[in-house]
């Protein structure tokens, strides 16, 4: 696979995992997942992880995967780059894995004494990759290994932190997010 093709496929394949966090920021609020419970003297997850945000995030990722699947053939024909369609389980693995990764990160932040909104360099940028890729490999094994070649995975690991930093800066500038990370 040529470099450009690998980058386009990586970005396309990861879109259903990229969108959930942004949808959660827009839709978040209401009852926190941990119900306000603490572990030791610290919150289990904190007020930043809500049921509504999580559900909206997963829904947005799955719907986007559906939309991309509808246009995948046309995009492939027009661009000459073979972008993949998503199976329902692949869509679910990517979207739910992204939210699960984000929730796991908050859990780790609270355990290490970080307040809600505190930054955790590295974890903030890659939490959703670390969970969404293995979960997708588990739920949609054949699809995963066909799409996520080593080249694609390498691009994802490099591209994701760059995209994450950029979109969060934009969300911060637009006043959608309280911190630029
Ligand atoms: N959000 C949500 N549910 C999620 C993820 C995010 O409701 N599962 C919403 C919350 O309103 C949250 C905002 O999106 O405040 C920003 O998300 P994030 O940066 O992940 O949360 P933080 O508030 O920074 O909290 P934490 O320190 O736990 O990451
Ligand atoms: Mg945050």
PDB file of C-alpha atoms and ligand atoms in Angstrom:
ATOM      1  CA  UNK A   1       0.000   0.000   0.000  1.00  0.00           C
ATOM      2  CA  UNK A   2       1.262   3.440  -0.872  1.00  0.00           C
ATOM      3  CA  UNK A   3       1.809   5.908   1.965  1.00  0.00           C
ATOM      4  CA  UNK A   4      -1.088   8.192   1.012  1.00  0.00           C
ATOM      5  CA  UNK A   5      -3.426   5.227   0.674  1.00  0.00           C
ATOM      6  CA  UNK A   6      -2.377   3.951   4.102  1.00  0.00           C
ATOM      7  CA  UNK A   7      -3.041   7.362   5.666  1.00  0.00           C
ATOM      8  CA  UNK A   8      -6.475   7.685   4.028  1.00  0.00           C
ATOM      9  CA  UNK A   9      -7.502   4.149   5.029  1.00  0.00           C
ATOM     10  CA  UNK A  10      -6.280   4.705   8.610  1.00  0.00           C
ATOM     11  CA  UNK A  11      -8.227   7.947   8.965  1.00  0.00           C
ATOM     12  CA  UNK A  12     -11.353   6.476   7.374  1.00  0.00           C
ATOM     13  CA  UNK A  13     -11.257   3.299   9.449  1.00  0.00           C
ATOM     14  CA  UNK A  14     -10.751   5.271  12.672  1.00  0.00           C
ATOM     15  CA  UNK A  15     -13.490   7.871  12.091  1.00  0.00           C
ATOM     16  CA  UNK A  16     -16.108   5.817  14.018  1.00  0.00           C
ATOM     17  CA  UNK A  17     -13.651   5.825  16.950  1.00  0.00           C
ATOM     18  CA  UNK A  18     -12.740   9.518  16.626  1.00  0.00           C
ATOM     19  CA  UNK A  19     -16.263  10.933  16.595  1.00  0.00           C
ATOM     20  CA  UNK A  20     -17.655   9.489  19.873  1.00  0.00           C
ATOM     21  CA  UNK A  21     -15.510  11.694  22.131  1.00  0.00           C
ATOM     22  CA  UNK A  22     -16.597  14.830  20.311  1.00  0.00           C
ATOM     23  CA  UNK A  23     -20.264  13.767  20.343  1.00  0.00           C
ATOM     24  CA  UNK A  24     -19.963  13.086  24.079  1.00  0.00           C
ATOM     25  CA  UNK A  25     -18.651  16.610  24.669  1.00  0.00           C
ATOM     26  CA  UNK A  26     -21.641  18.068  22.792  1.00  0.00           C
ATOM     27  CA  UNK A  27     -24.263  15.784  24.389  1.00  0.00           C
ATOM     28  CA  UNK A  28     -22.732  15.247  27.839  1.00  0.00           C
ATOM     29  CA  UNK A  29     -24.486  16.106  31.058  1.00  0.00           C
ATOM     30  CA  UNK A  30     -26.925  14.531  33.426  1.00  0.00           C
ATOM     31  CA  UNK A  31     -26.306  11.536  35.632  1.00  0.00           C
ATOM     32  CA  UNK A  32     -22.651  10.519  35.972  1.00  0.00           C
ATOM     33  CA  UNK A  33     -21.903   6.826  35.296  1.00  0.00           C
ATOM     34  CA  UNK A  34     -20.399   6.355  38.750  1.00  0.00           C
ATOM     35  CA  UNK A  35     -23.530   7.871  40.337  1.00  0.00           C
ATOM     36  CA  UNK A  36     -21.304  10.111  42.447  1.00  0.00           C
ATOM     37  CA  UNK A  37     -19.669   7.152  44.170  1.00  0.00           C
ATOM     38  CA  UNK A  38     -16.153   7.357  45.526  1.00  0.00           C
ATOM     39  CA  UNK A  39     -13.374   4.848  45.973  1.00  0.00           C
ATOM     40  CA  UNK A  40     -11.228   5.756  48.926  1.00  0.00           C
ATOM     41  CA  UNK A  41     -11.695   9.523  49.061  1.00  0.00           C
ATOM     42  CA  UNK A  42     -11.751   9.936  45.281  1.00  0.00           C
ATOM     43  CA  UNK A  43     -14.546   9.671  42.716  1.00  0.00           C
ATOM     44  CA  UNK A  44     -14.613   6.401  40.763  1.00  0.00           C
ATOM     45  CA  UNK A  45     -14.896   8.211  37.394  1.00  0.00           C
ATOM     46  CA  UNK A  46     -16.090  11.761  38.069  1.00  0.00           C
ATOM     47  CA  UNK A  47     -18.819  14.039  36.700  1.00  0.00           C
ATOM     48  CA  UNK A  48     -17.162  14.168  33.270  1.00  0.00           C
ATOM     49  CA  UNK A  49     -18.337  10.643  32.343  1.00  0.00           C
ATOM     50  CA  UNK A  50     -22.124  10.589  31.956  1.00  0.00           C
ATOM     51  CA  UNK A  51     -24.608   8.029  30.646  1.00  0.00           C
ATOM     52  CA  UNK A  52     -25.979  10.503  28.116  1.00  0.00           C
ATOM     53  CA  UNK A  53     -22.556  11.462  26.774  1.00  0.00           C
ATOM     54  CA  UNK A  54     -21.500   7.830  26.498  1.00  0.00           C
ATOM     55  CA  UNK A  55     -24.703   6.726  24.734  1.00  0.00           C
ATOM     56  CA  UNK A  56     -24.557   9.694  22.351  1.00  0.00           C
ATOM     57  CA  UNK A  57     -20.918   8.963  21.615  1.00  0.00           C
ATOM     58  CA  UNK A  58     -21.494   5.301  20.778  1.00  0.00           C
ATOM     59  CA  UNK A  59     -24.567   6.164  18.693  1.00  0.00           C
ATOM     60  CA  UNK A  60     -22.686   8.858  16.757  1.00  0.00           C
ATOM     61  CA  UNK A  61     -19.801   6.479  16.003  1.00  0.00           C
ATOM     62  CA  UNK A  62     -22.086   3.662  14.842  1.00  0.00           C
ATOM     63  CA  UNK A  63     -24.215   6.004  12.696  1.00  0.00           C
ATOM     64  CA  UNK A  64     -21.108   7.482  11.109  1.00  0.00           C
ATOM     65  CA  UNK A  65     -19.828   3.974  10.324  1.00  0.00           C
ATOM     66  CA  UNK A  66     -23.179   3.263   8.659  1.00  0.00           C
ATOM     67  CA  UNK A  67     -22.977   6.423   6.583  1.00  0.00           C
ATOM     68  CA  UNK A  68     -19.372   5.695   5.544  1.00  0.00           C
ATOM     69  CA  UNK A  69     -20.403   2.166   4.573  1.00  0.00           C
ATOM     70  CA  UNK A  70     -23.111   3.557   2.276  1.00  0.00           C
ATOM     71  CA  UNK A  71     -20.610   5.713   0.388  1.00  0.00           C
ATOM     72  CA  UNK A  72     -17.529   3.448   0.612  1.00  0.00           C
ATOM     73  CA  UNK A  73     -17.872   2.005  -2.903  1.00  0.00           C
ATOM     74  CA  UNK A  74     -18.410   5.409  -4.498  1.00  0.00           C
ATOM     75  CA  UNK A  75     -15.507   6.956  -2.591  1.00  0.00           C
ATOM     76  CA  UNK A  76     -13.247   4.041  -3.561  1.00  0.00           C
ATOM     77  CA  UNK A  77     -14.209   4.354  -7.227  1.00  0.00           C
ATOM     78  CA  UNK A  78     -13.785   8.133  -7.278  1.00  0.00           C
ATOM     79  CA  UNK A  79     -10.499   8.267  -5.348  1.00  0.00           C
ATOM     80  CA  UNK A  80      -8.853   5.063  -6.471  1.00  0.00           C
ATOM     81  CA  UNK A  81      -8.175   4.309  -2.803  1.00  0.00           C
ATOM     82  CA  UNK A  82      -9.900   1.226  -1.496  1.00  0.00           C
ATOM     83  CA  UNK A  83     -11.656   2.510   1.660  1.00  0.00           C
ATOM     84  CA  UNK A  84     -13.401  -0.153   3.739  1.00  0.00           C
ATOM     85  CA  UNK A  85     -17.085  -0.610   4.533  1.00  0.00           C
ATOM     86  CA  UNK A  86     -17.852  -1.341   8.204  1.00  0.00           C
ATOM     87  CA  UNK A  87     -19.627  -4.413   9.514  1.00  0.00           C
ATOM     88  CA  UNK A  88     -22.068  -3.738  12.402  1.00  0.00           C
ATOM     89  CA  UNK A  89     -19.699  -5.399  14.888  1.00  0.00           C
ATOM     90  CA  UNK A  90     -16.724  -3.434  13.594  1.00  0.00           C
ATOM     91  CA  UNK A  91     -18.728  -0.218  14.009  1.00  0.00           C
ATOM     92  CA  UNK A  92     -19.707  -1.173  17.542  1.00  0.00           C
ATOM     93  CA  UNK A  93     -16.178  -2.197  18.510  1.00  0.00           C
ATOM     94  CA  UNK A  94     -14.677   1.074  17.295  1.00  0.00           C
ATOM     95  CA  UNK A  95     -17.342   3.355  18.803  1.00  0.00           C
ATOM     96  CA  UNK A  96     -17.887   1.553  22.107  1.00  0.00           C
ATOM     97  CA  UNK A  97     -14.150   0.906  22.444  1.00  0.00           C
ATOM     98  CA  UNK A  98     -13.444   4.627  22.109  1.00  0.00           C
ATOM     99  CA  UNK A  99     -15.887   5.468  24.916  1.00  0.00           C
ATOM    100  CA  UNK A 100     -14.617   2.612  27.063  1.00  0.00           C
ATOM    101  CA  UNK A 101     -11.040   3.818  26.589  1.00  0.00           C
ATOM    102  CA  UNK A 102     -12.038   7.339  27.599  1.00  0.00           C
ATOM    103  CA  UNK A 103     -13.836   6.013  30.690  1.00  0.00           C
ATOM    104  CA  UNK A 104     -10.836   3.837  31.611  1.00  0.00           C
ATOM    105  CA  UNK A 105      -8.615   6.901  31.300  1.00  0.00           C
ATOM    106  CA  UNK A 106     -10.828   8.840  33.717  1.00  0.00           C
ATOM    107  CA  UNK A 107     -10.695   5.911  36.129  1.00  0.00           C
ATOM    108  CA  UNK A 108      -6.872   5.989  35.979  1.00  0.00           C
ATOM    109  CA  UNK A 109      -6.835   9.782  36.352  1.00  0.00           C
ATOM    110  CA  UNK A 110      -8.933   9.617  39.528  1.00  0.00           C
ATOM    111  CA  UNK A 111      -6.775   6.818  40.982  1.00  0.00           C
ATOM    112  CA  UNK A 112      -3.667   8.936  40.392  1.00  0.00           C
ATOM    113  CA  UNK A 113      -5.284  11.908  42.139  1.00  0.00           C
ATOM    114  CA  UNK A 114      -6.041  13.972  39.029  1.00  0.00           C
ATOM    115  CA  UNK A 115      -9.137  16.163  39.230  1.00  0.00           C
ATOM    116  CA  UNK A 116     -11.769  16.219  36.508  1.00  0.00           C
ATOM    117  CA  UNK A 117     -10.365  17.977  33.476  1.00  0.00           C
ATOM    118  CA  UNK A 118      -6.739  17.473  34.530  1.00  0.00           C
ATOM    119  CA  UNK A 119      -4.499  16.450  31.690  1.00  0.00           C
ATOM    120  CA  UNK A 120      -2.668  13.162  31.446  1.00  0.00           C
ATOM    121  CA  UNK A 121      -0.301  13.439  28.470  1.00  0.00           C
ATOM    122  CA  UNK A 122      -0.174  10.277  26.392  1.00  0.00           C
ATOM    123  CA  UNK A 123      -3.236   8.740  27.973  1.00  0.00           C
ATOM    124  CA  UNK A 124      -5.510  11.600  26.806  1.00  0.00           C
ATOM    125  CA  UNK A 125      -4.358  11.179  23.220  1.00  0.00           C
ATOM    126  CA  UNK A 126      -4.293   7.413  22.872  1.00  0.00           C
ATOM    127  CA  UNK A 127      -6.821   6.058  25.373  1.00  0.00           C
ATOM    128  CA  UNK A 128      -9.441   5.333  22.730  1.00  0.00           C
ATOM    129  CA  UNK A 129      -6.972   3.632  20.365  1.00  0.00           C
ATOM    130  CA  UNK A 130      -5.740   1.335  23.116  1.00  0.00           C
ATOM    131  CA  UNK A 131      -9.245   0.016  23.792  1.00  0.00           C
ATOM    132  CA  UNK A 132     -11.069   0.395  20.460  1.00  0.00           C
ATOM    133  CA  UNK A 133      -8.552  -1.574  18.396  1.00  0.00           C
ATOM    134  CA  UNK A 134      -8.399  -4.668  20.648  1.00  0.00           C
ATOM    135  CA  UNK A 135     -12.190  -4.605  21.147  1.00  0.00           C
ATOM    136  CA  UNK A 136     -12.736  -4.435  17.378  1.00  0.00           C
ATOM    137  CA  UNK A 137     -10.207  -7.243  16.844  1.00  0.00           C
ATOM    138  CA  UNK A 138     -12.236  -9.277  19.317  1.00  0.00           C
ATOM    139  CA  UNK A 139     -15.720  -8.478  17.958  1.00  0.00           C
ATOM    140  CA  UNK A 140     -14.941  -8.346  14.230  1.00  0.00           C
ATOM    141  CA  UNK A 141     -11.720 -10.338  13.918  1.00  0.00           C
ATOM    142  CA  UNK A 142     -11.731 -10.992  10.179  1.00  0.00           C
ATOM    143  CA  UNK A 143     -12.688  -7.414   9.320  1.00  0.00           C
ATOM    144  CA  UNK A 144     -10.070  -6.018  11.714  1.00  0.00           C
ATOM    145  CA  UNK A 145      -7.094  -7.914  10.321  1.00  0.00           C
ATOM    146  CA  UNK A 146      -8.122  -7.165   6.763  1.00  0.00           C
ATOM    147  CA  UNK A 147      -8.304  -3.398   7.362  1.00  0.00           C
ATOM    148  CA  UNK A 148      -5.777  -2.786  10.147  1.00  0.00           C
ATOM    149  CA  UNK A 149      -2.508  -3.859   8.595  1.00  0.00           C
ATOM    150  CA  UNK A 150       0.690  -2.984  10.489  1.00  0.00           C
ATOM    151  CA  UNK A 151       1.081   0.048   8.249  1.00  0.00           C
ATOM    152  CA  UNK A 152      -2.410   1.284   9.073  1.00  0.00           C
ATOM    153  CA  UNK A 153      -1.851   0.712  12.793  1.00  0.00           C
ATOM    154  CA  UNK A 154       1.430   2.647  12.652  1.00  0.00           C
ATOM    155  CA  UNK A 155      -0.324   5.585  10.951  1.00  0.00           C
ATOM    156  CA  UNK A 156      -3.124   5.478  13.552  1.00  0.00           C
ATOM    157  CA  UNK A 157      -0.633   5.677  16.425  1.00  0.00           C
ATOM    158  CA  UNK A 158       1.069   8.720  14.873  1.00  0.00           C
ATOM    159  CA  UNK A 159      -2.029  10.437  13.434  1.00  0.00           C
ATOM    160  CA  UNK A 160      -4.360  10.063  16.422  1.00  0.00           C
ATOM    161  CA  UNK A 161      -2.436  12.252  18.916  1.00  0.00           C
ATOM    162  CA  UNK A 162      -2.044  14.974  16.259  1.00  0.00           C
ATOM    163  CA  UNK A 163      -5.766  14.933  15.416  1.00  0.00           C
ATOM    164  CA  UNK A 164      -6.715  14.769  19.082  1.00  0.00           C
ATOM    165  CA  UNK A 165      -4.645  17.807  20.012  1.00  0.00           C
ATOM    166  CA  UNK A 166      -5.953  19.759  17.005  1.00  0.00           C
ATOM    167  CA  UNK A 167      -9.663  19.007  17.473  1.00  0.00           C
ATOM    168  CA  UNK A 168      -9.490  19.693  21.213  1.00  0.00           C
ATOM    169  CA  UNK A 169      -7.797  23.043  20.583  1.00  0.00           C
ATOM    170  CA  UNK A 170     -10.630  23.907  18.191  1.00  0.00           C
ATOM    171  CA  UNK A 171     -13.322  22.724  20.638  1.00  0.00           C
ATOM    172  CA  UNK A 172     -11.652  24.843  23.354  1.00  0.00           C
ATOM    173  CA  UNK A 173     -11.499  27.915  21.111  1.00  0.00           C
ATOM    174  CA  UNK A 174     -15.193  27.443  20.240  1.00  0.00           C
ATOM    175  CA  UNK A 175     -16.000  27.295  23.950  1.00  0.00           C
ATOM    176  CA  UNK A 176     -17.270  23.691  23.758  1.00  0.00           C
ATOM    177  CA  UNK A 177     -14.580  22.330  26.036  1.00  0.00           C
ATOM    178  CA  UNK A 178     -13.271  23.762  29.295  1.00  0.00           C
ATOM    179  CA  UNK A 179      -9.639  22.754  28.677  1.00  0.00           C
ATOM    180  CA  UNK A 180      -7.630  22.530  25.471  1.00  0.00           C
ATOM    181  CA  UNK A 181      -6.840  18.777  25.940  1.00  0.00           C
TER     182      UNK A 181
HETATM  183  N1  LIG B   1     -18.573  13.528  28.415  1.00  0.00           N
HETATM  184  C1  LIG B   1     -19.644  12.756  28.892  1.00  0.00           C
HETATM  185  N2  LIG B   1     -19.560  11.390  28.900  1.00  0.00           N
HETATM  186  C2  LIG B   1     -18.449  10.749  28.454  1.00  0.00           C
HETATM  187  C3  LIG B   1     -17.342  11.498  27.974  1.00  0.00           C
HETATM  188  C4  LIG B   1     -17.445  12.889  27.978  1.00  0.00           C
HETATM  189  O1  LIG B   1     -20.669  13.315  29.284  1.00  0.00           O
HETATM  190  N3  LIG B   1     -18.405   9.397  28.464  1.00  0.00           N
HETATM  191  C5  LIG B   1     -18.690  15.004  28.391  1.00  0.00           C
HETATM  192  C6  LIG B   1     -18.608  15.611  29.802  1.00  0.00           C
HETATM  193  O2  LIG B   1     -19.467  16.729  29.820  1.00  0.00           O
HETATM  194  C7  LIG B   1     -17.143  16.020  29.896  1.00  0.00           C
HETATM  195  C8  LIG B   1     -16.831  16.485  28.474  1.00  0.00           C
HETATM  196  O3  LIG B   1     -17.623  15.600  27.659  1.00  0.00           O
HETATM  197  O4  LIG B   1     -16.918  17.031  30.830  1.00  0.00           O
HETATM  198  C9  LIG B   1     -15.371  16.421  28.119  1.00  0.00           C
HETATM  199  O5  LIG B   1     -14.910  15.085  28.114  1.00  0.00           O
HETATM  200  P1  LIG B   1     -13.525  14.678  28.764  1.00  0.00           P
HETATM  201  O6  LIG B   1     -12.467  15.662  28.442  1.00  0.00           O
HETATM  202  O7  LIG B   1     -13.292  13.277  28.402  1.00  0.00           O
HETATM  203  O8  LIG B   1     -13.893  14.742  30.335  1.00  0.00           O
HETATM  204  P2  LIG B   1     -13.358  15.672  31.503  1.00  0.00           P
HETATM  205  O9  LIG B   1     -14.463  16.565  31.950  1.00  0.00           O
HETATM  206  O10 LIG B   1     -12.076  16.287  31.113  1.00  0.00           O
HETATM  207  O11 LIG B   1     -13.132  14.633  32.675  1.00  0.00           O
HETATM  208  P3  LIG B   1     -11.905  13.624  32.893  1.00  0.00           P
HETATM  209  O12 LIG B   1     -10.889  14.341  33.691  1.00  0.00           O
HETATM  210  O13 LIG B   1     -12.530  12.505  33.632  1.00  0.00           O
HETATM  211  O14 LIG B   1     -11.414  13.207  31.549  1.00  0.00           O
HETATM  212 MG1  LIG B   2     -10.751  16.200  29.614  1.00  0.00          MG
END
